[in-house]
Amino acid sequence: MVSRRELIGRMSVIALAATATDARGQTAKRSASAGSALLSADVPGIQLPAGKHSVAANITVRADVVAMPGATIEIAAGKTLTLLGDFQAPVAPIFTGPGRVDMNASRAASACPEWWGAVRDNSAHDCLPALRACVAAHPVTLLGAADYFISDTWKIETSHRRIWGAGKNWGGPHQGTRIIVVSGNRDVVQLGFDTPPASVNDYLNSVDFRWMELTRSAPPKASADDGAAGLRMRFTLDCLVEAISADEHAIGYSVTGAVYTHLRDCHAFRSSPGDKSGPQRFWAFHLDGRTPAAFPGGNASLYITNCGASIGGTPGVPQSIGAYVQGSFADTYIQNFETSQIATGIKLDGKTGKPSIDQGRAGQANFHLLMPILDGYSAVGIELTNISPYAAIDIVDPYCGPAPGAFAGIFIHQARGLVTINGGQLHGWYDTVNGGNALGIFAQNAEGIGIIGTKVIGFRRPISFEQCRDFTIDAAINNPGEKAAQPAISLLGCAHGQLRARIKGQDGAFPAGIDLRGGNHHLSIDAAGIDPACLNTGIAGRIIGRGDNAGLAPATIAISGNIA
């Protein structure tokens, strides 16, 4: 067997151009033609000794190359060094000069930005040129467990790339990879393009971006409707973003024009105040479909899985949002999204910048929100507003736990179309025992809501509908140790609804079961699931206000369930 040392000893030691300067500063002269001949020779490999080696012409090297410590390759302007074999080198500066390196077809497993001059853990050194050069040169970029400071946004516009760091949960030196932009108004990383490409086939394609923290060294700045982001994704196709932490930004992740794109195990965090010259904003995930460019939705087949957002300290962002889905949102799938101490966990606002019949029909269909965990929200767990008549929204198994003083677990207003809430748990006792008055589910001026099997527990105001039509309420309401401030279900000015709720709790937990006072009509109510023991007025309080419905005949409200 031949040892590695023997193999390297047998390799042809050649220079890569007309002039090579060794470590002692001595210069050996060769002709350019002789250098080209050596590079074209059929040799098993090249051992590149310490010193500067110049490339003055376009050169293609087919042999394997081992660069020894201290070796550098200077490439002249307008020239390209193409490496087709394996390439091994220390994690240190190797490639210098204005020319370029092409390792896209090489047998080297990966490249590192240090070969192009990136310096780890040095806030005075701009690593942006090295990061760009590395991504352009090789399909696989590997970053070390270190900080890489950049002066501007790192824009990744080359398809078929894998860019991996060494971990997202930075806890100190050598405990993960951080990309740090030294600016308050620049994004840290952008995947994709500033303007829409001609077709989806020209989108940024097949980029795998993982395992790093994106942060900044200056307070983030927000504008009227945008802000400095950790990661901005624009016009991507079949891309994967995984295990990324976006910390201390106005927007953690801004996504538009994403086609069959996945975000997995990504988190946004905010603990420090922003630039005082702009709005104090924190949108952890902004799915921007206000001006869709190529599809009815702002994104097409966007998958967000096991992601989340949180706030620590006192950043001064009272209107924070975990996931802000704005404009057209068709073909969006959000699963296991978790927030902590965020004002509004998830908000869908269907208002678009350029409304059209296409967006109205197709732009708000096929939205799925599965098992969100929304804990400690100070305003609303889930909010839906400005929803089109063609909307189709499914919310499955949500968990909502308010902070004291929160407004509502689920708030739906100015909404048409069809919205289904299937299962889930809304726990309001922590707000209640701390003097709050939160709503569990509140719908206002809305249509097409279906609530099926949702558990609403410990709220002062469990369910309230105002000016709503075409709805179903089939919920389980329970106040085992809390006194409600209003009936378990209150309807005002509602029509064409079905109610089949189960209501229980401690003795006298609710003033009444279902309150129909105020212009309700054409309702079907099954009261069999209302336990009179939990009502202040007993069995007589199962349904109140049936006669107070704007003069409409009681026959427009059908009640079953053995009502006395």
Coordinates of C-alpha atoms in Angstrom, one line a residue:
M1 CA 0.0 0.0 0.0
V2 CA 1.3 3.5 -0.9
S3 CA 1.1 6.0 2.0
R4 CA -0.3 9.5 1.6
R5 CA 3.2 10.9 2.1
E6 CA 4.7 8.7 -0.6
L7 CA 1.8 9.5 -3.0
I8 CA 2.3 13.2 -2.5
G9 CA 6.1 12.8 -3.0
R10 CA 5.5 11.2 -6.4
M11 CA 3.2 14.0 -7.6
S12 CA 4.6 16.4 -10.1
V13 CA 5.4 19.7 -8.5
I14 CA 4.6 22.4 -11.0
A15 CA 3.9 26.1 -11.1
L16 CA 0.6 27.4 -12.5
A17 CA 2.0 30.1 -14.7
A18 CA 5.0 31.9 -16.1
T19 CA 6.3 33.1 -12.8
A20 CA 6.4 31.5 -9.3
T21 CA 7.7 33.2 -6.2
D22 CA 8.7 30.9 -3.4
A23 CA 8.5 31.5 0.3
R24 CA 12.1 33.0 0.4
G25 CA 11.3 35.5 -2.3
Q26 CA 13.4 33.8 -4.9
T27 CA 12.0 33.9 -8.4
A28 CA 12.2 31.1 -11.0
K29 CA 11.6 32.1 -14.6
R30 CA 9.6 30.0 -17.0
S31 CA 8.1 30.7 -20.4
A32 CA 4.3 30.9 -20.6
S33 CA 4.3 28.0 -23.1
A34 CA 6.3 25.8 -20.8
G35 CA 3.8 26.5 -18.0
S36 CA 0.8 25.7 -20.2
A37 CA 2.5 22.5 -21.3
L38 CA 3.1 21.4 -17.7
L39 CA -0.6 22.2 -16.8
S40 CA -1.7 20.1 -19.7
A41 CA 0.6 17.2 -18.9
D42 CA -0.9 13.8 -18.0
V43 CA 0.2 13.7 -14.4
P44 CA -1.5 12.2 -11.4
G45 CA -1.5 15.4 -9.4
I46 CA 0.0 18.7 -8.5
Q47 CA 1.6 19.7 -5.2
L48 CA 1.6 23.5 -5.0
P49 CA 4.4 24.7 -2.7
A50 CA 4.4 27.8 -0.5
G51 CA 4.6 31.0 -2.4
K52 CA 2.7 33.1 -4.9
H53 CA 1.8 31.4 -8.2
S54 CA 0.5 33.6 -11.0
V55 CA -2.1 32.7 -13.6
A56 CA -1.8 35.1 -16.6
A57 CA -3.9 33.1 -19.1
N58 CA -7.1 31.0 -19.1
I59 CA -5.9 27.6 -17.7
T60 CA -7.8 24.3 -17.2
V61 CA -6.2 21.9 -14.7
R62 CA -7.4 18.3 -14.9
A63 CA -5.1 16.9 -12.3
D64 CA -5.7 16.8 -8.5
V65 CA -4.2 19.7 -6.7
V66 CA -2.8 19.9 -3.1
A67 CA -2.0 23.5 -2.1
M68 CA 0.6 23.5 0.7
P69 CA 0.5 26.0 3.6
G70 CA 1.5 29.4 2.3
A71 CA 0.7 28.8 -1.3
T72 CA -1.4 31.4 -3.1
I73 CA -2.7 31.6 -6.7
E74 CA -3.0 35.1 -8.2
I75 CA -5.3 35.2 -11.2
A76 CA -5.0 38.1 -13.7
A77 CA -8.0 40.3 -14.6
G78 CA -10.3 38.7 -17.2
K79 CA -8.7 35.3 -16.8
T80 CA -10.2 32.1 -15.4
L81 CA -8.5 29.2 -13.6
T82 CA -10.7 26.1 -14.2
L83 CA -10.1 23.2 -11.8
L84 CA -11.5 19.8 -12.9
G85 CA -9.7 17.5 -10.4
D86 CA -9.8 17.4 -6.6
F87 CA -8.6 20.4 -4.7
Q88 CA -7.2 20.3 -1.2
A89 CA -5.9 23.4 0.7
P90 CA -5.7 24.8 4.2
V91 CA -8.6 27.0 5.4
A92 CA -6.6 30.1 4.5
P93 CA -6.3 32.6 1.6
I94 CA -5.5 30.7 -1.6
F95 CA -7.0 32.6 -4.6
T96 CA -6.1 36.2 -5.1
G97 CA -6.2 38.7 -7.9
P98 CA -9.2 40.0 -9.9
G99 CA -9.6 36.9 -12.1
R100 CA -12.0 34.1 -11.3
V101 CA -11.9 30.4 -10.3
D102 CA -14.3 27.8 -11.8
M103 CA -14.6 24.6 -9.7
N104 CA -18.1 23.8 -10.8
A105 CA -17.1 20.6 -12.6
S106 CA -14.3 19.7 -10.2
R107 CA -14.0 16.6 -8.0
A108 CA -13.5 18.7 -4.9
A109 CA -16.3 18.0 -2.4
S110 CA -16.7 21.6 -1.3
A111 CA -15.1 25.0 -1.1
C112 CA -14.7 27.5 1.8
P113 CA -14.8 31.3 1.5
E114 CA -11.5 31.6 3.4
W115 CA -9.8 30.5 0.1
W116 CA -10.9 33.8 -1.4
G117 CA -9.8 35.8 1.7
A118 CA -12.7 35.6 4.2
V119 CA -11.4 36.3 7.7
R120 CA -13.2 34.7 10.6
D121 CA -14.2 36.6 13.7
N122 CA -12.9 40.0 12.5
S123 CA -15.5 42.8 12.5
A124 CA -13.0 45.1 10.5
H125 CA -12.9 42.7 7.6
D126 CA -15.6 42.5 4.9
C127 CA -16.2 38.9 4.0
L128 CA -18.8 39.7 1.3
P129 CA -16.5 39.5 -1.8
A130 CA -15.1 36.1 -0.6
L131 CA -18.6 34.7 0.1
R132 CA -19.8 35.8 -3.4
A133 CA -16.7 34.3 -5.1
C134 CA -17.0 31.0 -3.3
V135 CA -20.6 30.5 -4.2
A136 CA -19.9 31.4 -7.8
A137 CA -16.9 29.0 -8.0
H138 CA -18.3 25.8 -6.5
P139 CA -21.7 24.2 -6.0
V140 CA -21.0 23.5 -2.3
T141 CA -20.0 26.3 0.2
L142 CA -19.1 25.3 3.8
L143 CA -18.8 27.9 6.5
G144 CA -17.0 27.4 9.8
A145 CA -18.1 27.8 13.3
A146 CA -17.3 31.6 13.3
D147 CA -18.5 35.1 12.6
Y148 CA -18.4 36.4 9.0
F149 CA -19.0 40.2 8.8
I150 CA -20.4 41.7 5.6
S151 CA -20.8 45.3 4.5
D152 CA -24.0 44.8 2.4
T153 CA -26.5 42.1 1.5
W154 CA -25.1 38.8 0.5
K155 CA -27.2 38.1 -2.7
I156 CA -27.2 34.6 -3.8
E157 CA -28.3 34.5 -7.5
T158 CA -26.7 31.3 -8.7
S159 CA -28.8 28.2 -8.9
H160 CA -28.0 24.6 -7.8
R161 CA -26.0 25.5 -4.8
R162 CA -25.6 24.1 -1.3
I163 CA -24.5 26.6 1.4
W164 CA -24.1 25.2 4.9
G165 CA -22.9 26.7 8.1
A166 CA -22.0 25.0 11.4
G167 CA -25.1 25.7 13.5
K168 CA -27.8 28.3 14.1
N169 CA -27.9 28.6 17.9
W170 CA -24.9 30.8 18.5
G171 CA -23.9 30.7 22.1
G172 CA -20.4 32.1 22.0
P173 CA -17.2 31.7 20.0
H174 CA -17.1 28.5 17.8
Q175 CA -20.7 27.6 18.7
G176 CA -22.3 28.1 15.4
T177 CA -22.0 30.2 12.2
R178 CA -23.1 33.8 12.1
I179 CA -23.4 36.1 9.1
I180 CA -23.4 39.7 10.5
V181 CA -24.2 42.7 8.3
V182 CA -22.7 45.9 9.7
S183 CA -25.8 47.9 8.7
G184 CA -29.2 48.8 10.1
N185 CA -31.0 49.1 6.8
R186 CA -29.6 46.2 4.7
D187 CA -30.9 42.7 4.5
V188 CA -28.4 40.1 5.6
V189 CA -29.0 37.5 2.9
Q190 CA -31.1 37.5 -0.2
L191 CA -32.0 34.3 -2.1
G192 CA -33.1 35.3 -5.6
F193 CA -33.5 38.4 -7.6
D194 CA -34.6 42.0 -7.2
T195 CA -37.0 41.9 -10.2
P196 CA -39.1 39.0 -11.5
P197 CA -37.3 36.8 -14.1
A198 CA -39.0 36.2 -17.4
S199 CA -40.4 32.8 -16.4
V200 CA -40.5 30.5 -13.4
N201 CA -37.8 28.4 -15.0
D202 CA -35.5 31.4 -14.6
Y203 CA -36.1 31.6 -10.9
L204 CA -33.3 30.8 -8.4
N205 CA -33.5 27.0 -8.5
S206 CA -32.4 24.3 -6.2
V207 CA -30.5 26.2 -3.5
D208 CA -30.0 24.4 -0.1
F209 CA -29.3 27.0 2.6
R210 CA -28.8 25.8 6.2
W211 CA -27.4 26.0 9.7
M212 CA -26.5 29.5 10.5
E213 CA -27.6 32.7 12.3
L214 CA -28.2 35.8 10.3
T215 CA -27.9 39.0 12.4
R216 CA -26.7 42.6 12.4
S217 CA -24.4 44.9 14.4
A218 CA -26.7 48.0 14.1
P219 CA -30.3 48.7 15.1
P220 CA -32.7 47.5 12.4
K221 CA -34.6 50.1 10.4
A222 CA -38.2 49.7 9.1
S223 CA -40.0 51.6 6.4
A224 CA -43.8 52.2 6.1
D225 CA -44.4 48.7 4.7
D226 CA -41.1 46.8 4.8
G227 CA -37.9 46.7 6.7
A228 CA -34.4 45.3 7.0
A229 CA -34.6 41.5 6.9
G230 CA -32.5 38.6 8.0
L231 CA -33.4 36.5 4.9
R232 CA -35.2 37.8 1.9
M233 CA -36.5 35.3 -0.6
R234 CA -37.5 36.5 -4.0
F235 CA -38.5 34.3 -7.0
T236 CA -37.2 30.9 -5.9
L237 CA -38.0 27.5 -7.2
D238 CA -37.5 24.2 -5.4
C239 CA -35.3 25.8 -2.7
L240 CA -34.8 24.6 0.9
V241 CA -34.0 26.8 3.8
E242 CA -33.4 24.9 7.0
A243 CA -32.1 25.5 10.6
I244 CA -31.7 29.3 10.1
S245 CA -32.0 31.8 13.0
A246 CA -32.8 35.4 12.0
D247 CA -32.1 37.6 14.9
E248 CA -32.6 41.4 15.6
H249 CA -34.3 42.4 12.3
A250 CA -37.4 44.4 11.4
I251 CA -38.4 41.4 9.4
G252 CA -37.0 38.0 10.0
Y253 CA -37.9 36.3 6.7
S254 CA -39.5 38.1 3.8
V255 CA -40.9 35.7 1.2
T256 CA -42.4 36.5 -2.2
G257 CA -42.5 34.6 -5.5
A258 CA -41.4 31.3 -3.8
V259 CA -42.4 28.3 -5.8
Y260 CA -42.3 24.8 -4.3
T261 CA -40.0 26.2 -1.6
H262 CA -39.5 24.9 1.9
L263 CA -38.6 26.6 5.2
R264 CA -37.9 24.2 8.0
D265 CA -36.8 24.7 11.6
C266 CA -36.3 28.4 11.0
H267 CA -36.6 30.9 13.9
A268 CA -36.8 34.7 14.2
F269 CA -35.9 36.5 17.5
R270 CA -35.9 40.1 18.6
S271 CA -34.6 41.5 21.9
S272 CA -33.1 44.9 21.0
P273 CA -34.8 48.2 19.9
G274 CA -34.8 49.3 16.3
D275 CA -33.7 52.5 14.5
K276 CA -35.9 55.2 16.0
S277 CA -36.2 57.0 12.6
G278 CA -38.7 54.4 11.3
P279 CA -41.6 52.3 12.6
Q280 CA -40.8 50.0 15.5
R281 CA -41.6 46.8 13.7
F282 CA -41.0 43.1 14.1
W283 CA -42.6 40.8 11.5
A284 CA -40.9 37.4 12.1
F285 CA -42.2 35.9 8.8
H286 CA -43.6 38.1 6.1
L287 CA -45.3 36.3 3.3
D288 CA -45.8 39.1 0.9
G289 CA -48.5 38.6 -1.8
R290 CA -49.6 42.2 -2.2
T291 CA -48.4 42.4 -5.8
P292 CA -48.2 38.9 -7.2
A293 CA -46.0 38.8 -10.3
A294 CA -46.4 35.4 -11.8
F295 CA -49.0 33.5 -9.9
P296 CA -52.4 34.2 -8.4
G297 CA -50.8 33.9 -4.9
G298 CA -47.8 35.8 -3.8
N299 CA -46.1 32.4 -3.5
A300 CA -47.0 29.0 -5.1
S301 CA -46.5 25.9 -3.0
L302 CA -44.7 27.5 -0.1
Y303 CA -44.2 25.1 2.9
I304 CA -43.2 26.5 6.3
T305 CA -42.7 23.7 8.8
N306 CA -41.5 23.7 12.5
C307 CA -40.6 27.4 12.4
G308 CA -41.3 30.0 15.0
A309 CA -40.7 33.4 16.5
S310 CA -40.1 34.9 19.9
I311 CA -39.2 38.1 21.8
G312 CA -36.9 38.6 24.7
G313 CA -36.1 41.6 26.7
T314 CA -37.7 45.0 25.8
P315 CA -37.2 45.6 22.1
G316 CA -40.1 48.1 22.0
V317 CA -42.2 46.4 19.2
P318 CA -45.7 46.3 20.6
Q319 CA -47.3 45.4 17.3
S320 CA -45.1 42.4 16.6
I321 CA -46.4 39.6 14.3
G322 CA -45.1 36.0 14.1
A323 CA -46.3 35.2 10.6
Y324 CA -47.8 38.1 8.6
V325 CA -49.5 36.7 5.5
Q326 CA -50.4 39.7 3.3
G327 CA -52.3 40.0 0.1
S328 CA -52.7 36.8 -2.0
F329 CA -51.8 33.7 -0.1
A330 CA -52.9 30.7 -2.3
D331 CA -51.0 27.4 -2.0
T332 CA -49.4 28.2 1.4
Y333 CA -48.9 25.5 4.0
I334 CA -47.8 26.4 7.5
Q335 CA -47.3 23.5 10.0
N336 CA -46.2 23.5 13.7
F337 CA -45.5 27.3 13.7
E338 CA -44.7 28.4 17.3
T339 CA -44.6 31.9 18.8
S340 CA -43.8 33.1 22.3
Q341 CA -44.4 36.6 23.6
I342 CA -45.4 37.9 20.2
A343 CA -48.3 40.4 20.0
T344 CA -50.1 38.6 17.2
G345 CA -49.2 35.1 16.4
I346 CA -50.4 34.7 12.9
K347 CA -52.2 37.4 10.8
L348 CA -53.8 37.0 7.3
D349 CA -54.7 40.2 5.6
G350 CA -56.0 39.6 2.2
K351 CA -55.8 43.2 0.9
T352 CA -53.7 43.3 -2.2
G353 CA -51.9 46.1 -3.9
K354 CA -53.5 45.4 -7.3
P355 CA -56.7 43.6 -6.8
S356 CA -58.1 41.6 -9.8
I357 CA -60.7 38.9 -10.4
D358 CA -57.9 36.3 -10.8
Q359 CA -56.5 37.1 -7.4
G360 CA -60.0 37.2 -5.9
R361 CA -60.8 33.7 -7.3
A362 CA -57.5 31.9 -7.0
G363 CA -55.3 34.1 -5.0
Q364 CA -56.8 33.2 -1.6
A365 CA -57.5 29.5 -2.0
N366 CA -55.7 26.5 -0.6
F367 CA -54.3 28.0 2.6
H368 CA -53.6 25.5 5.4
L369 CA -52.5 26.3 8.9
L370 CA -51.8 23.1 10.9
M371 CA -51.1 22.8 14.6
P372 CA -49.8 26.3 15.3
I373 CA -48.6 26.9 18.9
L374 CA -49.2 30.5 19.9
D375 CA -48.2 31.2 23.4
G376 CA -48.2 34.3 25.5
Y377 CA -49.6 36.6 22.7
S378 CA -50.5 40.1 24.0
A379 CA -53.1 40.9 21.3
V380 CA -54.4 38.0 19.1
G381 CA -53.4 34.4 18.5
I382 CA -54.8 34.2 14.9
E383 CA -56.3 37.1 13.0
L384 CA -58.0 36.9 9.6
T385 CA -59.2 40.1 7.8
N386 CA -60.0 41.3 4.3
I387 CA -60.7 37.8 3.1
S388 CA -62.2 37.5 -0.4
P389 CA -65.5 35.6 -1.2
Y390 CA -63.4 32.9 -3.0
A391 CA -61.1 32.3 -0.1
A392 CA -60.7 28.7 1.2
I393 CA -58.8 28.6 4.6
D394 CA -58.3 25.6 6.8
I395 CA -57.0 25.9 10.4
V396 CA -56.4 22.6 12.1
D397 CA -55.6 22.0 15.8
P398 CA -54.5 25.4 16.9
Y399 CA -53.2 26.1 20.4
C400 CA -53.7 29.6 21.7
G401 CA -52.6 30.8 25.2
P402 CA -53.0 34.5 25.8
A403 CA -50.9 36.7 28.0
P404 CA -52.9 38.8 30.5
G405 CA -54.7 41.6 28.7
A406 CA -54.9 40.0 25.3
F407 CA -57.8 40.6 23.0
A408 CA -58.7 37.3 21.5
G409 CA -57.5 33.8 20.7
I410 CA -59.0 33.8 17.1
F411 CA -60.3 37.1 15.6
I412 CA -62.0 37.0 12.2
H413 CA -63.4 40.2 10.7
Q414 CA -64.2 41.6 7.3
A415 CA -64.1 38.1 5.9
R416 CA -66.0 36.3 3.2
G417 CA -65.3 32.9 1.6
L418 CA -65.0 29.8 3.7
V419 CA -62.9 29.4 6.8
T420 CA -62.9 26.1 8.8
I421 CA -61.4 25.8 12.3
N422 CA -61.1 22.1 13.1
G423 CA -60.2 21.0 16.6
G424 CA -57.6 22.8 18.6
Q425 CA -57.3 24.2 22.1
L426 CA -57.8 27.8 23.3
H427 CA -56.8 28.2 26.9
G428 CA -57.8 31.6 28.5
W429 CA -57.5 30.9 32.2
Y430 CA -54.1 32.7 32.6
D431 CA -55.7 35.9 31.3
T432 CA -58.8 35.4 33.4
V433 CA -57.1 34.8 36.7
N434 CA -54.9 37.8 36.1
G435 CA -57.8 40.2 35.6
G436 CA -58.1 40.0 31.8
N437 CA -61.2 40.0 29.7
A438 CA -60.0 38.1 26.6
L439 CA -62.3 36.6 24.0
G440 CA -61.8 33.0 22.9
I441 CA -63.2 33.3 19.3
F442 CA -64.5 36.6 18.0
A443 CA -66.0 37.0 14.6
Q444 CA -67.3 40.3 13.2
N445 CA -68.8 41.1 9.8
A446 CA -67.8 37.7 8.6
E447 CA -69.2 34.8 6.5
G448 CA -68.5 31.1 6.0
I449 CA -67.0 30.2 9.3
G450 CA -67.1 26.6 10.5
I451 CA -65.9 25.8 14.0
I452 CA -65.7 22.0 14.6
G453 CA -64.6 20.4 17.8
T454 CA -62.6 23.3 19.1
K455 CA -62.0 23.5 22.9
V456 CA -62.4 26.9 24.5
I457 CA -61.3 26.8 28.1
G458 CA -61.3 29.3 30.9
F459 CA -62.2 32.5 29.0
R460 CA -64.1 35.4 30.4
R461 CA -65.8 35.8 26.9
P462 CA -65.6 32.4 25.2
I463 CA -67.3 32.9 21.8
S464 CA -68.8 36.0 20.3
F465 CA -70.2 36.6 16.8
E466 CA -71.4 40.0 15.5
Q467 CA -73.0 40.6 12.1
C468 CA -72.1 37.2 10.8
R469 CA -73.8 34.9 8.3
D470 CA -73.4 31.3 7.1
F471 CA -71.6 29.8 10.1
T472 CA -71.4 26.7 12.2
I473 CA -70.4 26.7 15.9
D474 CA -69.8 23.2 17.2
A475 CA -67.4 23.9 20.0
A476 CA -66.7 22.6 23.6
I477 CA -66.7 25.4 26.1
N478 CA -65.5 24.8 29.6
N479 CA -64.8 27.1 32.6
P480 CA -63.9 24.6 35.4
G481 CA -62.6 27.3 37.7
E482 CA -63.2 30.7 36.1
K483 CA -66.2 33.0 36.0
A484 CA -67.2 34.3 32.6
A485 CA -68.2 37.9 32.0
Q486 CA -70.8 37.1 29.4
P487 CA -72.7 34.0 28.1
A488 CA -70.7 31.2 26.7
I489 CA -71.8 32.1 23.2
S490 CA -73.1 35.6 22.2
L491 CA -74.7 36.4 18.9
L492 CA -75.5 39.9 17.7
G493 CA -77.1 40.5 14.3
C494 CA -76.3 37.1 12.9
A495 CA -78.2 34.9 10.5
H496 CA -78.2 31.5 8.8
G497 CA -76.1 29.8 11.4
Q498 CA -76.0 26.4 13.2
L499 CA -75.1 26.0 16.8
R500 CA -74.4 22.7 18.5
A501 CA -72.1 23.6 21.4
R502 CA -71.2 21.7 24.6
I503 CA -71.0 24.1 27.5
K504 CA -69.9 23.1 31.0
G505 CA -67.9 24.3 34.0
Q506 CA -68.1 25.1 37.7
D507 CA -71.4 26.0 39.2
G508 CA -72.5 29.4 37.9
A509 CA -69.5 29.7 35.6
F510 CA -71.6 31.6 32.9
P511 CA -74.4 34.1 33.1
A512 CA -76.2 32.1 30.4
G513 CA -75.5 29.5 27.7
I514 CA -76.4 31.2 24.4
D515 CA -77.4 34.8 24.2
L516 CA -79.5 35.7 21.1
R517 CA -80.3 39.3 22.0
G518 CA -80.1 41.7 19.0
G519 CA -81.4 41.0 15.6
N520 CA -80.5 37.3 15.0
H521 CA -82.6 35.2 12.6
H522 CA -82.6 31.9 10.7
L523 CA -80.7 29.9 13.2
S524 CA -80.7 26.3 14.1
I525 CA -79.7 25.5 17.7
D526 CA -79.2 22.2 19.5
A527 CA -79.0 22.9 23.2
A528 CA -78.7 19.4 24.4
G529 CA -75.0 19.8 25.2
I530 CA -75.5 22.8 27.6
D531 CA -75.2 21.8 31.2
P532 CA -77.6 24.0 33.2
A533 CA -75.5 23.5 36.4
C534 CA -72.8 25.8 35.0
L535 CA -75.3 28.6 34.4
N536 CA -76.3 31.3 36.9
T537 CA -80.0 31.0 35.9
G538 CA -80.0 27.2 35.6
I539 CA -82.0 25.5 32.9
A540 CA -83.9 28.7 32.0
G541 CA -80.6 30.3 31.0
R542 CA -79.6 27.8 28.3
I543 CA -80.8 30.2 25.6
I544 CA -81.8 33.8 26.4
G545 CA -83.0 36.7 24.2
R546 CA -84.9 34.6 21.7
G547 CA -87.7 37.2 21.6
D548 CA -85.3 40.2 21.1
N549 CA -84.7 39.8 17.4
A550 CA -85.8 43.0 15.7
G551 CA -89.4 41.8 15.5
L552 CA -88.7 38.7 13.5
A553 CA -90.9 35.7 14.2
P554 CA -89.4 33.3 16.7
A555 CA -90.0 30.6 14.1
T556 CA -86.9 31.8 12.3
I557 CA -84.9 30.3 15.2
A558 CA -85.3 26.6 15.5
I559 CA -84.2 25.1 18.9
S560 CA -83.9 21.5 19.8
G561 CA -82.4 19.5 22.6
N562 CA -85.2 19.3 25.2
I563 CA -85.4 23.0 26.1
A564 CA -87.8 23.7 29.0

